């Protein structure tokens, strides 16, 4: 890989994917985020007055509002997905499978924007209780769940002796059991069960609806168990999202109440951490450069549906949402107001950089797996490199903004 500033860890191999280098994204991101939160900026470089409760409290209140609204939308979309899956299982057909796939694509538009509410040990990724790994874990070893090419009997679905019954508890318990790529739950498990393996260079997976048809018209084995599995995974996903949303409710004892009561500097630090790590490492590194470097679709985020380009865009949009204090119909005070009061020129630069990153992400040719496998130096790969650099520019300016505000901004 050339001309990409981000240093990535060495790939590792995972049983069941011979020849496919994978990266321990979730554990590594958490570790690097922790180190970054320990201090990436120096308070001695602060230019301007210290943050006050009067100016930070409205920004915190608006942040909590957009967190709630975006999780509400994610739950609404996931509920629609659950309903579409139920309708498909009640009447397996090509039309109902297409509808369930579309519901999955729809909810990714909203859930992707919530990913910047991470990286500061909040409700989604609390080290002890956070369900993030069950919600959005990836990369996923397909053979851990269901049949794959050259192994019709692979996965929990087909291991009837080991798993006589399939339930939400089984799906939850098996997640990451034995390996970080042994993902059994969440959006990407459902994605695999709807699309199947992506064996095409130009399109997504093509699992037939008949994989869910019992009797002589059915394909693959254990159709009833496959139906039970996707239903259990969908139900568990809804419960996990609801638990995260509940933590942001009003009232004593909730995380939202804790967040609202934080010292101004600490509250701002956490907001910057979410967008800083996303822009500085998680998105340009784990979600883009890893696949770019390896030219391997197994390293892209939504490889079964070929929706990775939208994942990348919505994650970057989440950075903009938090910085500007905007989401949907909400447009309130954001972190930009703090910087505007102290360094208007730097604030204008940062806003322009974020928008440029979004614009350049949209220029990446689709599908993403075809773009990463283009010859080095091709237009498609150049556009990916440009977007990666854009995001790293955003991260560097976020660190600079933190120095102005006297806040340690984690980006790595």
mmCIF file of C-alpha atoms in Angstrom:
data_model
loop_
_atom_site.group_PDB
_atom_site.id
_atom_site.type_symbol
_atom_site.label_atom_id
_atom_site.label_comp_id
_atom_site.label_asym_id
_atom_site.label_seq_id
_atom_site.Cartn_x
_atom_site.Cartn_y
_atom_site.Cartn_z
ATOM 1 C CA UNK A 1 0.000 0.000 0.000
ATOM 2 C CA UNK A 2 1.377 3.402 -0.897
ATOM 3 C CA UNK A 3 0.781 6.946 0.256
ATOM 4 C CA UNK A 4 -1.460 6.063 3.203
ATOM 5 C CA UNK A 5 -0.193 7.485 6.459
ATOM 6 C CA UNK A 6 -1.985 5.102 8.783
ATOM 7 C CA UNK A 7 0.122 2.221 10.087
ATOM 8 C CA UNK A 8 -1.894 -0.969 10.424
ATOM 9 C CA UNK A 9 -1.193 -4.091 12.462
ATOM 10 C CA UNK A 10 -0.005 -7.298 10.874
ATOM 11 C CA UNK A 11 -2.848 -9.506 9.609
ATOM 12 C CA UNK A 12 -3.667 -12.776 11.288
ATOM 13 C CA UNK A 13 -5.083 -16.010 9.948
ATOM 14 C CA UNK A 14 -8.346 -17.520 11.069
ATOM 15 C CA UNK A 15 -9.282 -21.212 10.780
ATOM 16 C CA UNK A 16 -11.917 -21.739 8.112
ATOM 17 C CA UNK A 17 -10.619 -18.928 5.902
ATOM 18 C CA UNK A 18 -7.421 -20.306 4.523
ATOM 19 C CA UNK A 19 -5.480 -17.595 2.777
ATOM 20 C CA UNK A 20 -7.729 -14.776 4.007
ATOM 21 C CA UNK A 21 -5.870 -12.294 6.238
ATOM 22 C CA UNK A 22 -8.100 -10.788 8.894
ATOM 23 C CA UNK A 23 -7.516 -8.061 11.433
ATOM 24 C CA UNK A 24 -8.571 -8.101 15.083
ATOM 25 C CA UNK A 25 -10.401 -4.821 14.567
ATOM 26 C CA UNK A 26 -12.585 -4.723 17.637
ATOM 27 C CA UNK A 27 -10.014 -5.515 20.295
ATOM 28 C CA UNK A 28 -7.327 -3.404 18.649
ATOM 29 C CA UNK A 29 -9.620 -0.408 18.239
ATOM 30 C CA UNK A 30 -10.598 -0.570 21.887
ATOM 31 C CA UNK A 31 -6.994 -0.815 23.017
ATOM 32 C CA UNK A 32 -5.801 2.059 20.863
ATOM 33 C CA UNK A 33 -8.787 4.176 21.821
ATOM 34 C CA UNK A 34 -7.957 3.571 25.482
ATOM 35 C CA UNK A 35 -4.374 4.670 24.954
ATOM 36 C CA UNK A 36 -5.543 7.722 23.064
ATOM 37 C CA UNK A 37 -7.980 8.693 25.776
ATOM 38 C CA UNK A 38 -5.105 8.644 28.235
ATOM 39 C CA UNK A 39 -3.880 11.814 26.559
ATOM 40 C CA UNK A 40 -3.130 12.843 22.976
ATOM 41 C CA UNK A 41 -3.061 16.590 23.476
ATOM 42 C CA UNK A 42 -1.181 18.840 25.832
ATOM 43 C CA UNK A 43 -3.187 21.315 27.886
ATOM 44 C CA UNK A 44 -0.235 23.704 27.801
ATOM 45 C CA UNK A 45 -1.040 24.370 24.149
ATOM 46 C CA UNK A 46 -4.508 25.687 24.948
ATOM 47 C CA UNK A 47 -5.351 28.995 23.284
ATOM 48 C CA UNK A 48 -8.286 30.781 24.870
ATOM 49 C CA UNK A 49 -10.523 30.533 27.879
ATOM 50 C CA UNK A 50 -11.347 27.321 29.718
ATOM 51 C CA UNK A 51 -14.609 25.595 28.892
ATOM 52 C CA UNK A 52 -17.504 26.662 31.096
ATOM 53 C CA UNK A 53 -20.686 24.898 32.115
ATOM 54 C CA UNK A 54 -22.770 27.691 30.594
ATOM 55 C CA UNK A 55 -21.417 27.104 27.080
ATOM 56 C CA UNK A 56 -21.055 23.317 27.273
ATOM 57 C CA UNK A 57 -24.402 22.359 28.850
ATOM 58 C CA UNK A 58 -26.521 23.226 25.769
ATOM 59 C CA UNK A 59 -24.123 21.253 23.574
ATOM 60 C CA UNK A 60 -24.312 18.252 25.880
ATOM 61 C CA UNK A 61 -28.109 18.429 25.967
ATOM 62 C CA UNK A 62 -28.243 18.565 22.178
ATOM 63 C CA UNK A 63 -25.776 15.678 21.895
ATOM 64 C CA UNK A 64 -27.977 13.529 24.132
ATOM 65 C CA UNK A 65 -30.966 14.490 21.967
ATOM 66 C CA UNK A 66 -29.300 13.378 18.729
ATOM 67 C CA UNK A 67 -28.077 10.167 20.361
ATOM 68 C CA UNK A 68 -31.642 9.350 21.399
ATOM 69 C CA UNK A 69 -33.118 10.270 18.033
ATOM 70 C CA UNK A 70 -30.628 8.219 16.041
ATOM 71 C CA UNK A 71 -31.011 5.159 18.256
ATOM 72 C CA UNK A 72 -34.790 5.569 18.024
ATOM 73 C CA UNK A 73 -34.476 5.471 14.239
ATOM 74 C CA UNK A 74 -32.162 2.462 14.398
ATOM 75 C CA UNK A 75 -34.659 0.616 16.575
ATOM 76 C CA UNK A 76 -37.527 1.559 14.259
ATOM 77 C CA UNK A 77 -35.556 0.306 11.273
ATOM 78 C CA UNK A 78 -34.503 -2.882 13.020
ATOM 79 C CA UNK A 79 -38.094 -3.510 14.051
ATOM 80 C CA UNK A 80 -39.072 -3.162 10.382
ATOM 81 C CA UNK A 81 -36.293 -5.603 9.504
ATOM 82 C CA UNK A 82 -37.583 -8.035 12.127
ATOM 83 C CA UNK A 83 -41.074 -7.765 10.637
ATOM 84 C CA UNK A 84 -39.766 -8.311 7.114
ATOM 85 C CA UNK A 85 -37.849 -11.385 8.249
ATOM 86 C CA UNK A 86 -40.973 -12.734 9.939
ATOM 87 C CA UNK A 87 -42.982 -12.195 6.752
ATOM 88 C CA UNK A 88 -40.302 -13.932 4.719
ATOM 89 C CA UNK A 89 -40.191 -16.915 7.056
ATOM 90 C CA UNK A 90 -43.987 -17.148 7.020
ATOM 91 C CA UNK A 91 -43.946 -17.219 3.227
ATOM 92 C CA UNK A 92 -40.518 -17.807 1.717
ATOM 93 C CA UNK A 93 -40.384 -16.299 -1.756
ATOM 94 C CA UNK A 94 -38.020 -14.260 -3.857
ATOM 95 C CA UNK A 95 -40.152 -11.151 -3.348
ATOM 96 C CA UNK A 96 -40.190 -11.528 0.432
ATOM 97 C CA UNK A 97 -36.448 -12.170 0.500
ATOM 98 C CA UNK A 98 -35.849 -8.996 -1.521
ATOM 99 C CA UNK A 99 -38.056 -7.081 0.916
ATOM 100 C CA UNK A 100 -36.102 -8.389 3.918
ATOM 101 C CA UNK A 101 -32.820 -7.471 2.248
ATOM 102 C CA UNK A 102 -34.101 -3.960 1.563
ATOM 103 C CA UNK A 103 -35.147 -3.581 5.202
ATOM 104 C CA UNK A 104 -31.608 -4.536 6.218
ATOM 105 C CA UNK A 105 -30.130 -1.957 3.837
ATOM 106 C CA UNK A 106 -32.540 0.692 5.117
ATOM 107 C CA UNK A 107 -31.642 0.298 8.775
ATOM 108 C CA UNK A 108 -27.923 0.430 8.040
ATOM 109 C CA UNK A 109 -28.464 4.022 6.913
ATOM 110 C CA UNK A 110 -29.470 4.990 10.438
ATOM 111 C CA UNK A 111 -27.399 2.585 12.522
ATOM 112 C CA UNK A 112 -24.198 3.602 10.717
ATOM 113 C CA UNK A 113 -24.579 7.131 12.024
ATOM 114 C CA UNK A 114 -24.658 5.919 15.640
ATOM 115 C CA UNK A 115 -21.154 4.485 15.440
ATOM 116 C CA UNK A 116 -19.636 7.759 16.670
ATOM 117 C CA UNK A 117 -21.283 7.249 20.085
ATOM 118 C CA UNK A 118 -18.517 4.775 20.836
ATOM 119 C CA UNK A 119 -14.889 4.794 21.959
ATOM 120 C CA UNK A 120 -15.438 6.317 25.403
ATOM 121 C CA UNK A 121 -16.883 3.280 27.222
ATOM 122 C CA UNK A 122 -20.482 4.447 26.962
ATOM 123 C CA UNK A 123 -23.522 2.133 26.961
ATOM 124 C CA UNK A 124 -22.754 0.669 23.538
ATOM 125 C CA UNK A 125 -19.187 -0.427 24.321
ATOM 126 C CA UNK A 126 -18.906 -0.480 28.078
ATOM 127 C CA UNK A 127 -16.125 -3.032 28.766
ATOM 128 C CA UNK A 128 -18.384 -5.069 31.064
ATOM 129 C CA UNK A 129 -21.917 -4.640 29.735
ATOM 130 C CA UNK A 130 -21.763 -3.057 26.290
ATOM 131 C CA UNK A 131 -23.414 -5.170 23.538
ATOM 132 C CA UNK A 132 -21.583 -3.596 20.593
ATOM 133 C CA UNK A 133 -19.852 -6.863 19.717
ATOM 134 C CA UNK A 134 -23.220 -8.600 19.446
ATOM 135 C CA UNK A 135 -24.713 -5.766 17.395
ATOM 136 C CA UNK A 136 -22.143 -4.939 14.750
ATOM 137 C CA UNK A 137 -19.322 -7.465 15.097
ATOM 138 C CA UNK A 138 -17.236 -8.159 11.994
ATOM 139 C CA UNK A 139 -15.382 -9.567 10.091
ATOM 140 C CA UNK A 140 -17.530 -12.655 10.216
ATOM 141 C CA UNK A 141 -16.402 -16.212 9.572
ATOM 142 C CA UNK A 142 -19.355 -17.518 7.574
ATOM 143 C CA UNK A 143 -18.541 -21.127 8.361
ATOM 144 C CA UNK A 144 -19.236 -20.453 12.028
ATOM 145 C CA UNK A 145 -22.939 -19.940 11.237
ATOM 146 C CA UNK A 146 -23.915 -21.883 8.113
ATOM 147 C CA UNK A 147 -22.791 -23.793 5.075
ATOM 148 C CA UNK A 148 -20.093 -22.378 2.839
ATOM 149 C CA UNK A 149 -18.560 -23.372 -0.459
ATOM 150 C CA UNK A 150 -16.903 -26.779 -0.090
ATOM 151 C CA UNK A 151 -18.499 -27.409 3.317
ATOM 152 C CA UNK A 152 -22.230 -28.063 3.260
ATOM 153 C CA UNK A 153 -22.252 -29.107 6.898
ATOM 154 C CA UNK A 154 -20.531 -26.080 8.415
ATOM 155 C CA UNK A 155 -21.853 -23.870 11.153
ATOM 156 C CA UNK A 156 -24.130 -23.803 14.144
ATOM 157 C CA UNK A 157 -27.142 -24.289 11.888
ATOM 158 C CA UNK A 158 -25.873 -27.612 10.615
ATOM 159 C CA UNK A 159 -24.266 -28.868 13.833
ATOM 160 C CA UNK A 160 -27.403 -30.456 15.186
ATOM 161 C CA UNK A 161 -25.621 -32.566 17.795
ATOM 162 C CA UNK A 162 -23.770 -29.615 19.330
ATOM 163 C CA UNK A 163 -26.804 -27.327 19.158
ATOM 164 C CA UNK A 164 -30.007 -29.365 19.385
ATOM 165 C CA UNK A 165 -32.050 -26.188 19.806
ATOM 166 C CA UNK A 166 -31.428 -22.753 18.334
ATOM 167 C CA UNK A 167 -32.469 -19.813 20.496
ATOM 168 C CA UNK A 168 -31.535 -16.235 21.241
ATOM 169 C CA UNK A 169 -29.463 -17.502 24.153
ATOM 170 C CA UNK A 170 -27.460 -19.804 21.878
ATOM 171 C CA UNK A 171 -26.886 -17.006 19.385
ATOM 172 C CA UNK A 172 -25.753 -14.681 22.185
ATOM 173 C CA UNK A 173 -23.554 -17.226 23.953
ATOM 174 C CA UNK A 174 -21.726 -18.311 20.819
ATOM 175 C CA UNK A 175 -20.772 -14.803 19.698
ATOM 176 C CA UNK A 176 -16.962 -14.610 19.519
ATOM 177 C CA UNK A 177 -16.704 -18.030 21.151
ATOM 178 C CA UNK A 178 -13.163 -19.141 20.372
ATOM 179 C CA UNK A 179 -12.294 -16.340 17.967
ATOM 180 C CA UNK A 180 -13.113 -12.684 17.301
ATOM 181 C CA UNK A 181 -14.327 -13.708 13.843
ATOM 182 C CA UNK A 182 -16.732 -16.286 15.268
ATOM 183 C CA UNK A 183 -19.530 -13.762 15.000
ATOM 184 C CA UNK A 184 -22.909 -15.378 15.563
ATOM 185 C CA UNK A 185 -25.157 -12.356 16.128
ATOM 186 C CA UNK A 186 -25.948 -8.865 14.938
ATOM 187 C CA UNK A 187 -26.432 -7.097 11.662
ATOM 188 C CA UNK A 188 -23.724 -9.000 9.804
ATOM 189 C CA UNK A 189 -24.922 -12.431 10.879
ATOM 190 C CA UNK A 190 -28.356 -11.465 9.560
ATOM 191 C CA UNK A 191 -26.748 -10.050 6.425
ATOM 192 C CA UNK A 192 -25.023 -13.378 5.735
ATOM 193 C CA UNK A 193 -28.231 -15.292 6.320
ATOM 194 C CA UNK A 194 -30.080 -13.056 3.850
ATOM 195 C CA UNK A 195 -27.437 -12.823 1.106
ATOM 196 C CA UNK A 196 -25.102 -15.767 1.667
ATOM 197 C CA UNK A 197 -21.438 -15.698 0.742
ATOM 198 C CA UNK A 198 -20.394 -13.064 -1.765
ATOM 199 C CA UNK A 199 -18.779 -15.146 -4.483
ATOM 200 C CA UNK A 200 -19.156 -12.511 -7.200
ATOM 201 C CA UNK A 201 -16.611 -9.887 -8.217
ATOM 202 C CA UNK A 202 -19.320 -7.500 -9.349
ATOM 203 C CA UNK A 203 -22.325 -8.115 -7.107
ATOM 204 C CA UNK A 204 -23.463 -9.274 -3.663
ATOM 205 C CA UNK A 205 -24.204 -12.755 -2.380
ATOM 206 C CA UNK A 206 -26.987 -14.729 -4.021
ATOM 207 C CA UNK A 207 -28.472 -17.026 -1.376
ATOM 208 C CA UNK A 208 -31.681 -18.526 -2.820
ATOM 209 C CA UNK A 209 -34.920 -18.082 -0.922
ATOM 210 C CA UNK A 210 -35.312 -21.844 -1.124
ATOM 211 C CA UNK A 211 -32.704 -22.182 1.624
ATOM 212 C CA UNK A 212 -35.674 -21.439 3.881
ATOM 213 C CA UNK A 213 -38.181 -23.719 2.165
ATOM 214 C CA UNK A 214 -38.774 -27.055 3.853
ATOM 215 C CA UNK A 215 -39.642 -30.153 1.874
ATOM 216 C CA UNK A 216 -38.618 -31.261 -1.581
ATOM 217 C CA UNK A 217 -38.429 -27.716 -2.955
ATOM 218 C CA UNK A 218 -35.900 -26.622 -0.340
ATOM 219 C CA UNK A 219 -32.180 -26.156 -0.928
ATOM 220 C CA UNK A 220 -29.364 -26.736 1.563
ATOM 221 C CA UNK A 221 -30.097 -28.714 4.706
ATOM 222 C CA UNK A 222 -31.770 -27.705 7.966
ATOM 223 C CA UNK A 223 -34.035 -25.041 6.513
ATOM 224 C CA UNK A 224 -36.133 -24.955 9.677
ATOM 225 C CA UNK A 225 -33.039 -24.364 11.808
ATOM 226 C CA UNK A 226 -31.894 -21.620 9.454
ATOM 227 C CA UNK A 227 -35.267 -19.948 9.921
ATOM 228 C CA UNK A 228 -35.007 -20.310 13.698
ATOM 229 C CA UNK A 229 -31.513 -18.862 13.630
ATOM 230 C CA UNK A 230 -32.279 -15.690 11.669
ATOM 231 C CA UNK A 231 -35.399 -15.094 13.778
ATOM 232 C CA UNK A 232 -33.372 -15.487 16.979
ATOM 233 C CA UNK A 233 -30.608 -13.203 15.734
ATOM 234 C CA UNK A 234 -33.133 -10.539 14.751
ATOM 235 C CA UNK A 235 -34.886 -10.684 18.118
ATOM 236 C CA UNK A 236 -31.594 -10.479 20.007
ATOM 237 C CA UNK A 237 -30.485 -7.507 17.934
ATOM 238 C CA UNK A 238 -33.654 -5.625 18.828
ATOM 239 C CA UNK A 239 -33.179 -6.363 22.523
ATOM 240 C CA UNK A 240 -29.559 -5.221 22.481
ATOM 241 C CA UNK A 241 -30.402 -1.975 20.716
ATOM 242 C CA UNK A 242 -33.239 -1.334 23.153
ATOM 243 C CA UNK A 243 -30.860 -1.779 26.087
ATOM 244 C CA UNK A 244 -28.492 0.829 24.666
ATOM 245 C CA UNK A 245 -31.325 3.256 23.977
ATOM 246 C CA UNK A 246 -32.690 2.812 27.509
ATOM 247 C CA UNK A 247 -29.359 3.921 28.932
ATOM 248 C CA UNK A 248 -29.855 7.291 27.227
ATOM 249 C CA UNK A 249 -33.304 7.849 28.777
ATOM 250 C CA UNK A 250 -34.069 10.707 31.129
ATOM 251 C CA UNK A 251 -34.086 9.992 34.835
ATOM 252 C CA UNK A 252 -31.737 9.300 37.682
ATOM 253 C CA UNK A 253 -29.355 6.411 37.361
ATOM 254 C CA UNK A 254 -29.193 6.422 33.561
ATOM 255 C CA UNK A 255 -26.065 6.986 31.535
ATOM 256 C CA UNK A 256 -27.681 10.093 30.059
ATOM 257 C CA UNK A 257 -27.988 11.581 33.530
ATOM 258 C CA UNK A 258 -24.368 10.703 34.238
ATOM 259 C CA UNK A 259 -23.265 12.267 30.960
ATOM 260 C CA UNK A 260 -25.225 15.455 31.589
ATOM 261 C CA UNK A 261 -23.594 15.804 35.012
ATOM 262 C CA UNK A 262 -20.019 15.462 33.761
ATOM 263 C CA UNK A 263 -17.519 18.246 34.159
ATOM 264 C CA UNK A 264 -17.604 20.355 30.958
ATOM 265 C CA UNK A 265 -14.141 19.315 29.822
ATOM 266 C CA UNK A 266 -14.861 15.617 30.332
ATOM 267 C CA UNK A 267 -18.163 15.756 28.457
ATOM 268 C CA UNK A 268 -16.496 17.481 25.523
ATOM 269 C CA UNK A 269 -13.620 15.004 25.630
ATOM 270 C CA UNK A 270 -16.024 12.091 25.269
ATOM 271 C CA UNK A 271 -17.826 13.667 22.334
ATOM 272 C CA UNK A 272 -14.510 14.331 20.622
ATOM 273 C CA UNK A 273 -13.370 10.760 21.380
ATOM 274 C CA UNK A 274 -16.282 9.280 19.450
ATOM 275 C CA UNK A 275 -15.606 11.278 16.304
ATOM 276 C CA UNK A 276 -11.844 11.383 16.718
ATOM 277 C CA UNK A 277 -11.274 7.627 16.845
ATOM 278 C CA UNK A 278 -13.786 7.070 14.057
ATOM 279 C CA UNK A 279 -12.119 9.623 11.773
ATOM 280 C CA UNK A 280 -8.563 8.885 12.860
ATOM 281 C CA UNK A 281 -8.414 5.107 13.026
ATOM 282 C CA UNK A 282 -11.575 3.049 12.870
ATOM 283 C CA UNK A 283 -12.967 4.247 9.544
ATOM 284 C CA UNK A 284 -9.843 5.051 7.494
ATOM 285 C CA UNK A 285 -7.908 2.134 8.992
ATOM 286 C CA UNK A 286 -9.938 -0.896 9.989
ATOM 287 C CA UNK A 287 -12.859 -0.244 7.656
ATOM 288 C CA UNK A 288 -11.058 1.061 4.588
ATOM 289 C CA UNK A 289 -7.261 0.649 4.542
ATOM 290 C CA UNK A 290 -7.315 -2.975 5.702
ATOM 291 C CA UNK A 291 -9.411 -4.034 2.717
ATOM 292 C CA UNK A 292 -7.553 -1.634 0.426
ATOM 293 C CA UNK A 293 -4.193 -3.068 1.457
ATOM 294 C CA UNK A 294 -5.208 -6.726 1.207
ATOM 295 C CA UNK A 295 -7.476 -6.334 -1.830
ATOM 296 C CA UNK A 296 -9.695 -8.828 -0.036
ATOM 297 C CA UNK A 297 -13.464 -8.439 0.175
ATOM 298 C CA UNK A 298 -13.428 -10.514 3.370
ATOM 299 C CA UNK A 299 -11.981 -7.415 5.063
ATOM 300 C CA UNK A 300 -14.743 -5.055 3.947
ATOM 301 C CA UNK A 301 -17.501 -4.170 6.356
ATOM 302 C CA UNK A 302 -20.671 -5.393 4.631
ATOM 303 C CA UNK A 303 -19.183 -7.903 2.224
ATOM 304 C CA UNK A 304 -22.271 -10.105 1.744
ATOM 305 C CA UNK A 305 -24.607 -7.310 0.633
ATOM 306 C CA UNK A 306 -21.987 -5.095 -1.039
ATOM 307 C CA UNK A 307 -23.183 -2.222 1.143
ATOM 308 C CA UNK A 308 -19.739 -1.198 2.401
ATOM 309 C CA UNK A 309 -19.769 2.099 0.518
ATOM 310 C CA UNK A 310 -22.850 3.162 2.490
ATOM 311 C CA UNK A 311 -21.342 1.993 5.771
ATOM 312 C CA UNK A 312 -18.337 4.208 5.124
ATOM 313 C CA UNK A 313 -20.484 7.197 4.216
ATOM 314 C CA UNK A 314 -22.851 6.918 7.178
ATOM 315 C CA UNK A 315 -19.965 6.494 9.613
ATOM 316 C CA UNK A 316 -18.408 9.693 8.263
ATOM 317 C CA UNK A 317 -21.809 11.390 8.385
ATOM 318 C CA UNK A 318 -21.941 10.483 12.074
ATOM 319 C CA UNK A 319 -18.736 12.488 12.572
ATOM 320 C CA UNK A 320 -20.369 15.499 10.965
ATOM 321 C CA UNK A 321 -23.576 15.014 12.980
ATOM 322 C CA UNK A 322 -21.757 15.169 16.309
ATOM 323 C CA UNK A 323 -19.474 18.024 15.364
ATOM 324 C CA UNK A 324 -22.295 20.209 14.044
ATOM 325 C CA UNK A 325 -24.961 19.042 16.526
ATOM 326 C CA UNK A 326 -27.267 17.857 13.761
ATOM 327 C CA UNK A 327 -29.288 14.740 13.069
ATOM 328 C CA UNK A 328 -32.479 14.461 11.058
ATOM 329 C CA UNK A 329 -34.711 17.345 12.067
ATOM 330 C CA UNK A 330 -32.469 18.281 15.010
ATOM 331 C CA UNK A 331 -30.131 21.212 14.428
ATOM 332 C CA UNK A 332 -28.751 22.527 17.703
ATOM 333 C CA UNK A 333 -25.462 23.624 19.195
ATOM 334 C CA UNK A 334 -22.526 21.360 18.446
ATOM 335 C CA UNK A 335 -18.833 21.184 19.162
ATOM 336 C CA UNK A 336 -18.298 23.623 16.312
ATOM 337 C CA UNK A 337 -19.718 26.429 18.444
ATOM 338 C CA UNK A 338 -17.003 25.954 21.046
ATOM 339 C CA UNK A 339 -14.277 26.194 18.422
ATOM 340 C CA UNK A 340 -15.974 29.061 16.591
ATOM 341 C CA UNK A 341 -15.789 31.159 19.750
ATOM 342 C CA UNK A 342 -12.031 30.596 20.049
ATOM 343 C CA UNK A 343 -10.680 30.020 16.541
ATOM 344 C CA UNK A 344 -13.179 30.703 13.728
ATOM 345 C CA UNK A 345 -10.607 29.996 11.033
ATOM 346 C CA UNK A 346 -9.819 26.548 12.398
ATOM 347 C CA UNK A 347 -13.532 25.804 12.792
ATOM 348 C CA UNK A 348 -14.174 26.720 9.147
ATOM 349 C CA UNK A 349 -11.263 24.508 8.095
ATOM 350 C CA UNK A 350 -12.562 21.533 10.059
ATOM 351 C CA UNK A 351 -16.107 21.854 8.731
ATOM 352 C CA UNK A 352 -14.764 22.046 5.185
ATOM 353 C CA UNK A 353 -12.568 18.990 5.743
ATOM 354 C CA UNK A 354 -15.462 16.906 7.032
ATOM 355 C CA UNK A 355 -17.638 17.845 4.068
ATOM 356 C CA UNK A 356 -14.792 17.149 1.658
ATOM 357 C CA UNK A 357 -14.374 13.690 3.170
ATOM 358 C CA UNK A 358 -18.081 12.982 2.703
ATOM 359 C CA UNK A 359 -17.994 14.226 -0.889
ATOM 360 C CA UNK A 360 -14.935 12.154 -1.745
ATOM 361 C CA UNK A 361 -16.368 9.026 -0.111
ATOM 362 C CA UNK A 362 -19.346 9.348 -2.434
ATOM 363 C CA UNK A 363 -16.928 9.362 -5.375
ATOM 364 C CA UNK A 364 -15.595 5.878 -4.560
ATOM 365 C CA UNK A 365 -16.852 3.494 -7.282
ATOM 366 C CA UNK A 366 -19.174 0.727 -6.191
ATOM 367 C CA UNK A 367 -19.198 -2.022 -5.222
ATOM 368 C CA UNK A 368 -16.351 -1.430 -2.786
ATOM 369 C CA UNK A 369 -14.927 -4.935 -3.236
ATOM 370 C CA UNK A 370 -14.503 -4.262 -6.954
ATOM 371 C CA UNK A 371 -12.845 -0.926 -6.210
ATOM 372 C CA UNK A 372 -10.253 -2.421 -3.848
ATOM 373 C CA UNK A 373 -9.286 -5.137 -6.311
ATOM 374 C CA UNK A 374 -8.580 -2.703 -9.127
ATOM 375 C CA UNK A 375 -4.974 -2.405 -10.208
ATOM 376 C CA UNK A 376 -2.847 -0.194 -7.947
ATOM 377 C CA UNK A 377 -2.922 3.373 -9.185
ATOM 378 C CA UNK A 378 -6.264 2.937 -10.904
ATOM 379 C CA UNK A 379 -8.942 5.577 -10.583
ATOM 380 C CA UNK A 380 -10.948 3.486 -8.134
ATOM 381 C CA UNK A 381 -8.065 2.889 -5.764
ATOM 382 C CA UNK A 382 -6.964 6.515 -6.047
ATOM 383 C CA UNK A 383 -10.414 7.596 -4.909
ATOM 384 C CA UNK A 384 -10.244 5.291 -1.883
ATOM 385 C CA UNK A 385 -6.820 6.689 -0.998
ATOM 386 C CA UNK A 386 -8.141 10.219 -1.315
ATOM 387 C CA UNK A 387 -11.002 9.506 1.073
ATOM 388 C CA UNK A 388 -8.647 7.859 3.572
ATOM 389 C CA UNK A 389 -6.375 10.908 3.498
ATOM 390 C CA UNK A 390 -9.386 13.184 3.908
ATOM 391 C CA UNK A 391 -10.436 11.382 7.079
ATOM 392 C CA UNK A 392 -6.920 11.507 8.472
ATOM 393 C CA UNK A 393 -6.838 15.230 7.754
ATOM 394 C CA UNK A 394 -10.054 15.561 9.751
ATOM 395 C CA UNK A 395 -8.491 13.636 12.625
ATOM 396 C CA UNK A 396 -5.386 15.804 12.648
ATOM 397 C CA UNK A 397 -7.495 18.953 12.746
ATOM 398 C CA UNK A 398 -9.633 17.492 15.539
ATOM 399 C CA UNK A 399 -6.448 17.125 17.582
ATOM 400 C CA UNK A 400 -5.595 20.730 16.802
ATOM 401 C CA UNK A 401 -9.087 21.778 17.837
ATOM 402 C CA UNK A 402 -8.648 19.902 21.083
ATOM 403 C CA UNK A 403 -5.495 21.857 21.832
ATOM 404 C CA UNK A 404 -7.390 25.087 21.320
ATOM 405 C CA UNK A 405 -10.120 23.897 23.697
ATOM 406 C CA UNK A 406 -7.781 22.307 26.218
ATOM 407 C CA UNK A 407 -9.205 18.835 25.613
ATOM 408 C CA UNK A 408 -7.310 15.602 24.976
ATOM 409 C CA UNK A 409 -8.671 14.333 21.645
ATOM 410 C CA UNK A 410 -8.235 10.624 20.963
ATOM 411 C CA UNK A 411 -7.766 9.722 17.303
ATOM 412 C CA UNK A 412 -5.577 6.602 17.525
#
